[in-house]
Coordinates of C-alpha atoms and ligand atoms in Angstrom, one line a residue:
M248 CA 136.9 38.4 302.0
E249 CA 133.7 38.9 304.0
K250 CA 133.7 36.8 307.1
R251 CA 130.4 35.0 307.1
E252 CA 130.3 34.5 310.9
D253 CA 130.3 38.3 311.4
I254 CA 126.8 38.8 310.1
K255 CA 123.7 37.3 311.8
F256 CA 120.1 37.4 310.8
S257 CA 119.4 39.6 313.7
D258 CA 121.6 42.3 312.1
F259 CA 118.9 42.8 309.5
N260 CA 116.4 44.0 312.0
L261 CA 113.7 41.7 310.7
S262 CA 110.2 41.6 312.1
R263 CA 109.5 39.1 314.8
E264 CA 107.4 37.0 312.4
T265 CA 110.0 36.8 309.8
S266 CA 112.8 36.0 312.3
Q267 CA 110.6 33.3 313.7
A268 CA 110.1 31.8 310.2
V269 CA 113.8 31.9 309.5
S270 CA 114.6 30.1 312.7
T271 CA 111.8 27.6 312.2
M272 CA 113.3 26.8 308.8
G273 CA 116.5 26.0 310.6
F274 CA 118.7 28.7 309.1
E275 CA 121.4 29.6 311.6
E276 CA 123.1 32.4 309.7
P277 CA 122.7 34.1 306.4
T278 CA 124.5 32.7 303.4
P279 CA 126.9 35.1 301.5
I280 CA 124.3 36.1 298.9
Q281 CA 121.8 36.8 301.7
V282 CA 124.4 38.9 303.6
K283 CA 124.9 41.1 300.6
T284 CA 121.4 41.1 299.1
I285 CA 119.0 41.4 302.0
P286 CA 120.1 44.9 303.2
I287 CA 120.1 46.3 299.7
L288 CA 116.6 45.0 299.0
L289 CA 115.3 46.2 302.3
S290 CA 116.6 49.7 301.4
G291 CA 114.5 49.6 298.3
M292 CA 117.2 49.4 295.6
D293 CA 117.3 47.2 292.5
V294 CA 119.7 44.3 292.5
I295 CA 121.4 42.3 289.8
G296 CA 122.8 39.2 291.4
Q297 CA 124.9 36.4 290.1
A298 CA 123.7 33.3 291.9
Q299 CA 122.2 29.9 291.3
T300 CA 120.2 27.3 293.0
G301 CA 121.9 26.1 296.2
T302 CA 123.3 29.5 297.3
G303 CA 120.2 30.5 299.3
K304 CA 119.1 33.0 296.7
T305 CA 115.4 32.4 297.1
A306 CA 115.5 33.5 300.8
A307 CA 117.8 36.4 299.7
Y308 CA 114.9 38.0 297.9
G309 CA 112.1 36.1 299.7
I310 CA 112.9 37.6 303.1
P311 CA 112.8 41.2 302.0
I312 CA 109.6 40.5 299.9
V313 CA 107.9 39.1 303.0
E314 CA 109.2 41.9 305.2
K315 CA 107.8 44.6 302.8
A316 CA 104.4 42.9 302.2
D317 CA 101.3 43.9 304.1
P318 CA 99.3 40.8 305.2
E319 CA 96.0 42.8 305.5
N320 CA 96.2 43.9 301.8
L321 CA 95.4 41.0 299.7
L322 CA 96.7 42.4 296.4
V323 CA 99.6 41.1 294.4
H324 CA 102.6 42.7 296.1
A325 CA 105.4 40.8 294.3
I326 CA 105.7 38.7 291.2
I327 CA 108.6 36.2 290.7
L328 CA 109.2 34.8 287.2
T329 CA 111.0 31.5 286.8
P330 CA 111.8 29.4 283.8
T331 CA 110.3 26.1 284.9
R332 CA 107.3 24.8 286.8
E333 CA 109.6 22.9 289.2
L334 CA 111.4 26.1 290.2
A335 CA 108.1 27.9 290.5
I336 CA 106.8 25.3 292.9
Q337 CA 110.0 25.2 294.9
V338 CA 110.2 29.0 295.2
A339 CA 106.5 29.3 296.1
E340 CA 107.1 26.7 298.9
E341 CA 110.0 28.6 300.2
M342 CA 108.1 31.9 300.1
N343 CA 105.2 30.3 302.0
K344 CA 107.6 29.1 304.7
I345 CA 109.2 32.6 305.0
G346 CA 105.8 34.2 305.1
R347 CA 104.2 31.6 307.4
F348 CA 104.1 33.7 310.6
K349 CA 103.4 37.0 308.9
K350 CA 100.6 35.4 306.9
I351 CA 102.0 36.3 303.5
F352 CA 100.8 33.8 300.9
A353 CA 102.5 32.8 297.7
V354 CA 101.0 30.7 294.8
P355 CA 102.8 29.0 291.9
I356 CA 101.2 29.6 288.5
Y357 CA 102.5 27.4 285.8
G358 CA 101.4 25.8 282.5
G359 CA 100.1 22.2 282.8
Q360 CA 98.0 22.8 285.9
S361 CA 94.2 23.5 285.6
I362 CA 93.8 27.1 284.8
D363 CA 90.4 27.2 286.6
R364 CA 91.9 26.1 289.8
Q365 CA 94.5 28.8 289.5
I366 CA 91.8 31.4 288.8
R367 CA 89.9 30.4 291.9
I368 CA 93.0 30.9 294.0
L369 CA 93.8 34.2 292.4
Q370 CA 90.3 35.4 293.0
K371 CA 90.7 34.8 296.7
G372 CA 93.8 37.0 296.7
V373 CA 97.5 36.3 297.2
H374 CA 100.4 38.4 298.1
V375 CA 103.1 36.8 295.9
I376 CA 102.8 35.2 292.5
V377 CA 105.5 32.7 291.4
G378 CA 105.0 31.9 287.8
T379 CA 106.4 30.8 284.5
P380 CA 106.1 33.6 281.9
G381 CA 103.7 31.9 279.5
R382 CA 101.0 31.1 282.1
V383 CA 101.4 34.5 283.7
I384 CA 100.6 36.1 280.3
D385 CA 97.6 33.8 279.9
H386 CA 96.2 35.1 283.2
I387 CA 96.9 38.7 282.3
R388 CA 95.1 38.3 279.0
R389 CA 92.1 36.7 280.7
K390 CA 92.2 39.5 283.2
T391 CA 92.4 37.0 286.0
L392 CA 95.6 38.5 287.2
R393 CA 96.3 42.2 287.6
L394 CA 99.7 43.6 288.4
E395 CA 99.0 47.3 289.1
S396 CA 99.7 46.8 292.8
V397 CA 103.0 45.0 292.3
K398 CA 105.9 46.6 294.2
I399 CA 108.6 44.0 293.5
V400 CA 109.4 42.0 290.4
V401 CA 112.0 39.2 290.5
L402 CA 113.4 37.6 287.3
D403 CA 114.9 34.4 288.7
E404 CA 117.3 32.3 286.6
A405 CA 117.1 35.0 284.0
D406 CA 119.6 33.4 281.7
E407 CA 117.5 30.2 281.5
M408 CA 114.4 32.2 280.7
L409 CA 116.3 33.9 278.0
D410 CA 117.5 30.6 276.6
M411 CA 114.0 29.3 276.6
G412 CA 112.8 32.2 274.5
F413 CA 110.8 34.0 277.2
I414 CA 112.3 37.5 276.5
D415 CA 109.1 38.9 274.8
D416 CA 106.9 37.5 277.5
I417 CA 109.0 39.0 280.2
T418 CA 108.9 42.4 278.5
T419 CA 105.1 42.2 278.2
I420 CA 104.8 41.2 281.9
L421 CA 107.1 44.0 283.1
K422 CA 104.9 46.5 281.1
E423 CA 101.9 45.5 283.2
T424 CA 103.6 46.4 286.4
P425 CA 104.0 50.0 287.7
K426 CA 107.1 51.9 286.6
K427 CA 107.8 52.7 290.2
R428 CA 108.7 49.3 291.3
Q429 CA 111.7 47.4 292.7
T430 CA 113.2 45.0 290.1
L431 CA 115.6 42.2 290.9
L432 CA 117.4 40.0 288.4
F433 CA 119.2 36.8 289.4
S434 CA 121.2 34.8 286.9
A435 CA 123.8 32.2 287.1
T436 CA 125.7 33.6 284.1
M437 CA 125.8 37.2 282.8
P438 CA 125.8 37.2 279.0
T439 CA 125.4 40.6 277.2
E440 CA 121.7 40.0 276.6
I441 CA 121.1 39.8 280.4
I442 CA 123.1 43.0 280.9
K443 CA 121.0 44.7 278.3
I444 CA 117.8 43.6 280.0
A445 CA 119.2 44.9 283.3
N446 CA 120.1 48.2 281.8
R447 CA 116.6 48.6 280.3
Y448 CA 114.5 47.5 283.2
L449 CA 116.5 48.0 286.4
R450 CA 117.2 51.4 288.0
N451 CA 120.8 51.9 289.1
P452 CA 121.0 48.3 290.3
E453 CA 123.5 47.2 292.9
K454 CA 125.6 44.3 291.6
V455 CA 125.9 41.3 293.9
I456 CA 128.6 38.8 293.0
I457 CA 129.8 36.2 295.5
T458 CA 133.5 36.5 296.2
K459 CA 135.7 34.6 293.8
D460 CA 138.7 34.0 296.0
A461 CA 140.7 31.3 294.4
L462 CA 141.1 28.8 297.2
T463 CA 142.6 25.4 296.8
A464 CA 142.4 22.4 298.9
P465 CA 145.5 20.2 298.8
K466 CA 145.8 16.6 299.9
I467 CA 142.1 16.0 299.7
N468 CA 140.5 13.5 297.5
Q469 CA 137.4 15.2 296.3
I470 CA 134.5 13.2 294.9
F471 CA 130.9 13.9 294.1
Y472 CA 128.0 11.5 293.8
E473 CA 124.9 12.3 291.9
V474 CA 121.9 11.3 294.1
R475 CA 118.4 12.3 294.6
Q476 CA 117.4 13.8 297.9
S477 CA 115.5 10.6 298.9
E478 CA 118.6 8.5 298.1
K479 CA 121.0 10.4 300.2
I480 CA 120.7 8.5 303.5
D481 CA 121.3 5.2 301.8
A482 CA 124.2 6.5 299.9
L483 CA 125.7 7.8 303.1
C484 CA 125.3 4.5 304.8
R485 CA 127.0 2.6 301.9
L486 CA 129.9 5.0 302.0
I487 CA 130.3 4.7 305.7
D488 CA 130.2 0.9 305.4
A489 CA 132.6 0.7 302.4
E490 CA 135.2 3.3 303.4
D491 CA 138.1 2.9 305.7
S492 CA 137.4 5.7 308.1
D493 CA 138.0 7.1 311.6
L494 CA 135.4 9.8 311.6
F495 CA 132.8 11.1 309.1
L496 CA 131.9 14.8 309.5
V497 CA 128.6 15.2 307.7
F498 CA 127.4 18.8 306.9
C499 CA 123.7 19.7 306.4
H500 CA 122.2 23.1 305.7
T501 CA 119.6 23.2 308.5
K502 CA 119.3 22.1 312.1
R503 CA 116.3 20.0 311.3
E504 CA 118.2 18.1 308.6
V505 CA 121.1 17.6 311.0
D506 CA 118.6 16.0 313.5
D507 CA 117.0 13.9 310.9
V508 CA 120.2 12.5 309.4
A509 CA 121.7 11.8 312.8
S510 CA 118.6 10.0 314.0
D511 CA 118.2 8.0 310.8
L512 CA 121.8 6.9 311.2
K513 CA 121.3 5.9 314.8
L514 CA 118.2 3.9 313.8
R515 CA 120.3 2.0 311.3
G516 CA 122.8 1.1 314.0
Y517 CA 125.6 3.7 313.4
E518 CA 127.3 5.5 316.2
A519 CA 126.2 8.9 315.1
E520 CA 125.6 12.2 316.9
A521 CA 124.2 15.6 315.9
I522 CA 125.6 19.0 316.8
H523 CA 124.0 22.4 315.9
G524 CA 123.2 25.8 317.2
D525 CA 120.3 24.7 319.4
F526 CA 122.5 22.6 321.5
S527 CA 123.4 24.0 324.9
Q528 CA 127.0 24.3 325.9
Y529 CA 126.4 21.2 328.1
Q530 CA 125.0 19.1 325.3
R531 CA 127.8 20.1 323.0
E532 CA 130.4 19.2 325.6
A533 CA 128.7 15.8 326.1
V534 CA 128.9 15.1 322.4
M535 CA 132.5 16.1 322.3
Q536 CA 133.3 13.9 325.3
K537 CA 131.8 10.9 323.5
F538 CA 133.8 11.9 320.5
R539 CA 137.1 12.1 322.3
K540 CA 136.5 8.7 323.8
G541 CA 136.2 7.4 320.2
K542 CA 132.6 6.5 320.7
I543 CA 131.3 8.4 317.6
D544 CA 131.8 7.3 314.0
V545 CA 129.7 10.0 312.4
L546 CA 129.2 13.5 313.5
V547 CA 126.4 15.4 311.7
A548 CA 126.7 19.2 311.9
T549 CA 125.7 22.6 310.6
D550 CA 128.5 24.9 309.3
V551 CA 128.2 27.1 312.4
A552 CA 128.4 24.3 314.9
A553 CA 131.2 22.6 313.2
R554 CA 133.2 25.8 313.2
G555 CA 133.3 25.9 316.9
I556 CA 134.7 22.4 317.4
D557 CA 138.2 21.2 317.4
I558 CA 138.5 17.8 315.9
S559 CA 141.6 16.5 314.2
N560 CA 141.0 12.9 313.0
I561 CA 138.3 13.5 310.5
T562 CA 138.9 11.2 307.6
H563 CA 135.8 12.0 305.6
V564 CA 133.9 15.2 305.1
V565 CA 130.5 14.8 303.5
N566 CA 128.5 17.6 302.0
Y567 CA 125.1 16.0 302.6
S568 CA 123.6 19.3 301.3
I569 CA 125.8 21.1 298.8
P570 CA 127.5 24.2 300.2
Q571 CA 125.9 27.5 299.4
D572 CA 129.1 29.0 298.2
P573 CA 132.6 28.0 297.2
D574 CA 134.2 29.5 300.3
S575 CA 132.0 27.3 302.5
Y576 CA 133.0 24.3 300.4
V577 CA 136.6 25.0 301.0
H578 CA 136.1 25.6 304.7
R579 CA 134.1 22.4 305.1
I580 CA 136.5 20.1 303.2
G581 CA 139.5 21.8 305.0
R582 CA 138.4 19.9 308.1
T583 CA 139.7 16.7 306.7
G584 CA 143.2 15.8 305.4
R585 CA 145.0 17.3 308.3
A586 CA 148.4 16.3 309.8
G587 CA 149.7 15.1 306.5
R588 CA 147.0 12.5 306.0
E589 CA 145.0 12.4 302.8
G590 CA 141.4 13.2 303.5
V591 CA 138.3 12.5 301.5
A592 CA 135.7 15.1 300.7
I593 CA 132.4 13.8 299.4
T594 CA 129.6 16.0 298.0
F595 CA 126.1 14.8 297.3
V596 CA 124.7 16.6 294.3
T597 CA 121.0 16.4 293.2
P598 CA 120.3 16.9 289.5
R599 CA 119.2 20.5 290.1
E600 CA 122.4 21.4 291.9
E601 CA 124.8 20.6 289.1
K602 CA 125.3 24.2 288.3
Q603 CA 126.2 25.0 291.8
L604 CA 128.8 22.2 291.7
R605 CA 130.3 23.7 288.5
L606 CA 130.5 27.0 290.2
I607 CA 132.3 25.5 293.2
Q608 CA 134.7 23.7 290.9
A609 CA 135.4 26.8 288.9
V610 CA 135.8 29.3 291.8
A611 CA 137.4 27.1 294.4
K612 CA 139.6 25.6 291.6
A613 CA 138.6 22.3 292.9
K614 CA 139.0 19.0 291.1
I615 CA 135.9 17.1 292.1
K616 CA 135.7 13.7 290.4
R617 CA 132.4 11.9 289.8
G618 CA 132.2 8.9 292.0
K619 CA 130.1 5.7 291.7
L620 CA 128.5 4.5 294.8
P621 CA 129.8 1.2 296.1
T622 CA 127.6 -1.8 295.2
L623 CA 126.3 -4.0 298.1
D624 CA 128.9 -6.6 297.0
E625 CA 131.7 -4.0 297.4
V626 CA 130.3 -2.9 300.8
M627 CA 130.5 -6.6 301.9
G628 CA 134.0 -6.9 300.5
A629 CA 135.1 -3.8 302.4
R630 CA 133.5 -5.1 305.6
I631 CA 135.4 -8.4 305.2
E632 CA 138.7 -6.4 304.7
T633 CA 138.0 -4.5 307.9
L634 CA 137.2 -7.7 309.8
K635 CA 140.3 -9.3 308.5
E636 CA 142.4 -6.5 309.9
K637 CA 140.6 -6.8 313.3
V638 CA 141.2 -10.6 313.2
Q639 CA 144.9 -10.0 312.6
E640 CA 145.0 -7.5 315.5
F641 CA 143.4 -10.1 317.8
I642 CA 145.8 -12.8 316.7
D643 CA 148.7 -10.5 317.4
D644 CA 147.4 -9.7 320.9
K645 CA 148.8 -11.9 323.6
R646 CA 145.5 -12.1 325.5
F647 CA 144.1 -13.9 322.6
D648 CA 145.5 -17.2 323.8
I649 CA 142.6 -18.1 326.1
F650 CA 140.2 -17.8 323.2
I651 CA 142.2 -20.5 321.3
K652 CA 141.1 -23.0 323.9
M653 CA 137.5 -21.9 323.6
A654 CA 137.7 -22.2 319.8
E655 CA 139.1 -25.7 320.0
R656 CA 136.2 -26.8 322.1
L657 CA 133.7 -24.9 320.1
S658 CA 134.9 -26.6 316.8
E659 CA 134.7 -30.1 318.1
G660 CA 132.8 -32.0 315.4
L661 CA 132.6 -28.9 313.1
T662 CA 134.7 -27.6 310.4
P663 CA 136.6 -24.3 311.1
I664 CA 134.7 -22.7 308.2
E665 CA 131.3 -23.6 309.8
V666 CA 132.4 -22.2 313.1
A667 CA 133.8 -19.0 311.6
A668 CA 130.6 -18.5 309.4
S669 CA 128.3 -18.9 312.4
L670 CA 130.3 -16.5 314.6
L671 CA 130.3 -14.1 311.7
K672 CA 126.6 -14.3 311.4
F673 CA 126.2 -13.6 315.1
H674 CA 128.6 -10.8 314.9
L675 CA 126.8 -9.1 312.0
E676 CA 123.2 -9.9 312.9
G677 CA 123.2 -10.5 316.6
F678 CA 122.3 -13.5 318.6
G679 CA 118.9 -15.0 318.2
A680 CA 118.8 -14.4 314.4
E681 CA 118.0 -18.1 313.9
V682 CA 114.4 -19.3 313.6
S683 CA 113.4 -22.5 315.1
K684 CA 110.6 -24.1 313.2
G685 CA 107.7 -25.1 315.4
S686 CA 108.9 -23.3 318.5
D687 CA 105.8 -22.5 320.6
L688 CA 104.6 -19.2 321.7
S689 CA 105.5 -19.3 325.3
T690 CA 107.3 -16.2 326.3
N691 CA 110.5 -17.8 327.7
E692 CA 110.9 -19.8 324.5
T693 CA 111.3 -16.7 322.4
G694 CA 113.5 -14.7 324.8
A695 CA 110.9 -11.9 325.1
S696 CA 110.1 -9.6 328.1
P697 CA 107.5 -11.1 330.6
G698 CA 104.1 -11.4 329.0
M699 CA 105.4 -10.8 325.5
V700 CA 106.4 -13.0 322.7
R701 CA 109.3 -12.2 320.4
L702 CA 108.5 -12.5 316.7
F703 CA 111.0 -12.9 314.0
I704 CA 110.1 -11.1 310.7
T705 CA 112.0 -11.3 307.5
I706 CA 112.3 -7.7 306.7
G707 CA 115.0 -5.3 307.9
R708 CA 117.2 -2.3 307.3
Q709 CA 117.8 -3.4 303.7
Q710 CA 114.2 -2.6 303.0
K711 CA 114.6 0.8 304.8
I712 CA 112.2 -0.3 307.4
R713 CA 111.8 1.8 310.6
P714 CA 110.2 0.9 313.9
G715 CA 107.2 3.2 313.1
D716 CA 106.6 1.2 309.9
I717 CA 106.6 -2.1 311.8
V718 CA 104.2 -0.8 314.4
R719 CA 101.8 0.7 311.7
Y720 CA 101.9 -2.5 309.6
I721 CA 101.2 -4.9 312.5
A722 CA 98.6 -2.7 314.1
E723 CA 96.8 -2.3 310.8
K724 CA 97.0 -5.9 309.6
A725 CA 96.2 -7.6 312.9
G726 CA 93.8 -4.9 314.1
I727 CA 95.6 -4.4 317.4
D728 CA 96.5 -1.2 319.2
G729 CA 100.0 -0.1 318.1
R730 CA 100.8 0.9 321.7
S731 CA 100.6 -2.7 322.8
I732 CA 103.6 -3.6 320.6
G733 CA 106.8 -3.9 322.6
N734 CA 110.6 -3.8 321.8
I735 CA 111.6 -3.7 318.2
K736 CA 115.0 -4.5 317.0
I737 CA 115.8 -4.0 313.3
L738 CA 118.7 -5.8 311.8
E739 CA 120.1 -5.8 308.3
K740 CA 117.7 -8.4 307.0
F741 CA 115.4 -9.3 309.9
T742 CA 113.4 -7.6 312.6
F743 CA 112.6 -8.8 316.1
V744 CA 109.4 -7.4 317.5
E745 CA 107.7 -8.2 320.8
V746 CA 103.9 -8.5 321.0
P747 CA 101.6 -9.4 323.8
R748 CA 101.4 -13.2 324.2
D749 CA 97.7 -13.4 323.8
M750 CA 97.9 -11.5 320.5
A751 CA 100.9 -13.3 319.1
E752 CA 99.0 -15.9 317.1
K753 CA 96.7 -13.3 315.6
V754 CA 99.7 -11.2 314.6
I755 CA 101.5 -14.1 313.0
D756 CA 98.4 -15.1 311.1
A757 CA 97.9 -11.5 309.9
V758 CA 101.5 -10.8 308.9
H759 CA 102.9 -14.1 307.7
K760 CA 103.2 -14.2 303.9
G761 CA 102.0 -10.6 303.7
I762 CA 103.7 -7.9 301.6
M763 CA 105.6 -5.1 303.3
A764 CA 107.6 -2.5 301.5
G765 CA 107.1 -4.5 298.4
K766 CA 108.6 -7.6 299.9
K767 CA 106.9 -10.9 300.8
I768 CA 107.6 -11.5 304.5
S769 CA 107.3 -14.3 306.9
A770 CA 106.7 -14.0 310.6
E771 CA 107.5 -16.7 313.2
P772 CA 108.2 -17.0 316.9
A773 CA 111.9 -16.2 317.5
R774 CA 114.3 -18.7 318.9
P775 CA 115.6 -17.8 322.4
R776 CA 118.8 -16.0 322.8
T777 CA 121.7 -18.2 323.6
Ligands
AMP40 P1 118.2 28.2 297.0 O1 119.6 28.6 296.5 O2 117.3 29.3 297.3 O3 117.6 27.1 296.1 O4 118.4 27.5 298.4 C1 119.1 26.3 298.6 C2 118.8 25.6 299.9 O5 119.4 26.3 301.0 C3 117.3 25.6 300.3 O6 117.0 24.3 300.8 C4 117.1 26.7 301.3 O7 116.0 26.4 302.2 C5 118.5 26.6 302.0 N1 118.9 27.8 302.7 C6 118.6 29.1 302.3 N2 119.2 30.0 303.1 C7 119.8 29.3 304.1 C8 120.5 29.6 305.3 N3 120.7 30.9 305.6 N4 120.9 28.6 306.1 C9 120.7 27.4 305.8 N5 120.0 27.0 304.7 C10 119.6 27.9 303.8

């Protein structure tokens, strides 16, 4: 089996601009399809590749296309045909990212969008066309698109295009391109019709198939959740809250995503840290130190960074972004379930990535069950269970006795349930979560920093609010400078925010009974911390 870690992007001798683009995109090392495909394409040969969304196939052909294009020459250098407009848009975006520094421009051309607008863009000149076959033919007929200068043609998701009846359109388009061209065909499956097309239009193509080593992962409970990209962070938080865990190891594709996920988690109050290739040895060591001391609950990492660390008590591995190949899946999930303990491997799958999941299931012979995300009630239930265990631990601890006396005094005149409930509220929401009606706006009354007043606003993490949202909202509504807003503390359902004393009344008037993130909110001076 080809070792992924042996090949680096620098081994491809890419131009400075393309290397810079790849690193800006946060790619640390090439995926298996890229390792195999990039050198072949750079050498000018045709390729027939079995790969699907999620494997990094776009960059596998996108990098060589950009490398070979001449920015000065504004003629169509490559045309990529895709079955759907969504894929056309996605591929064009990725191409523009790869071509960003070399100034190679790609444009998506698909049905449903104003043809006049597309014509205007085409007239200005682009290097790469990413289009659905029908609309491309439209432009060819109108003579608004000429393909004589094309050097590379890509048939992406060829099996889907075939299923959608695009075969004649593809043939027509290929005839418009020069015979002396490089042709690439990518397909998730290889039915005989695809092979026929390849035999007809590709010249001695190299076949690229990702290794099919049957690898199994014992003692790991494998679950996938179908979530949209935008729902992933919430899904992750719910799982962390609901699962009985020591450590979550969360994998993301790119360094940027690692940073984003870790900082989102921190903002939501989790003990999370990031680790990836941009970290110095010193930073890496600092994270590991924290980790060894048990101060981290969630470690967010790229594949490369995770490989270099030795951690044994990972109870949960999360594929925040789906692995680009089955091997990587098996390597990732192999980090859990060690030392005879059953581990849990969680994979987030967006609707577009279902095929990739099926490939992983087939090749890695993995049984990945569909999971249902825990409801808020279930999360609460799990939290109570964990608390119960902690309570029992405290009771079993001899040093607990001194607290009995405190509890006796605390519960004078109150029922035990009232005492427990209010302590629980403090534990979960922090002190000062109570509002006192009619408290005045003097700073010391609200427990704020000198010169500031602490306000209590009824919106919190549940509404996915971040400090920036609070600042923007208050600044806009009250017409004050966002920089004058002080400390912000976001809790599950509430937020505390400090504002200058002379502006407090104005802020309350502007914000109270307003709507934020679709929720009617109230704002009042907070009660002092006890
Ligand atoms: P694709 O299979 O082309 O749809 O790519 C799937 C995802 O992987 C996209 O978000 C790419 O930006 C990302 N990706 C592609 N190549 C790499 C790489 N070498 N390292 C990390 N992420 C990558």
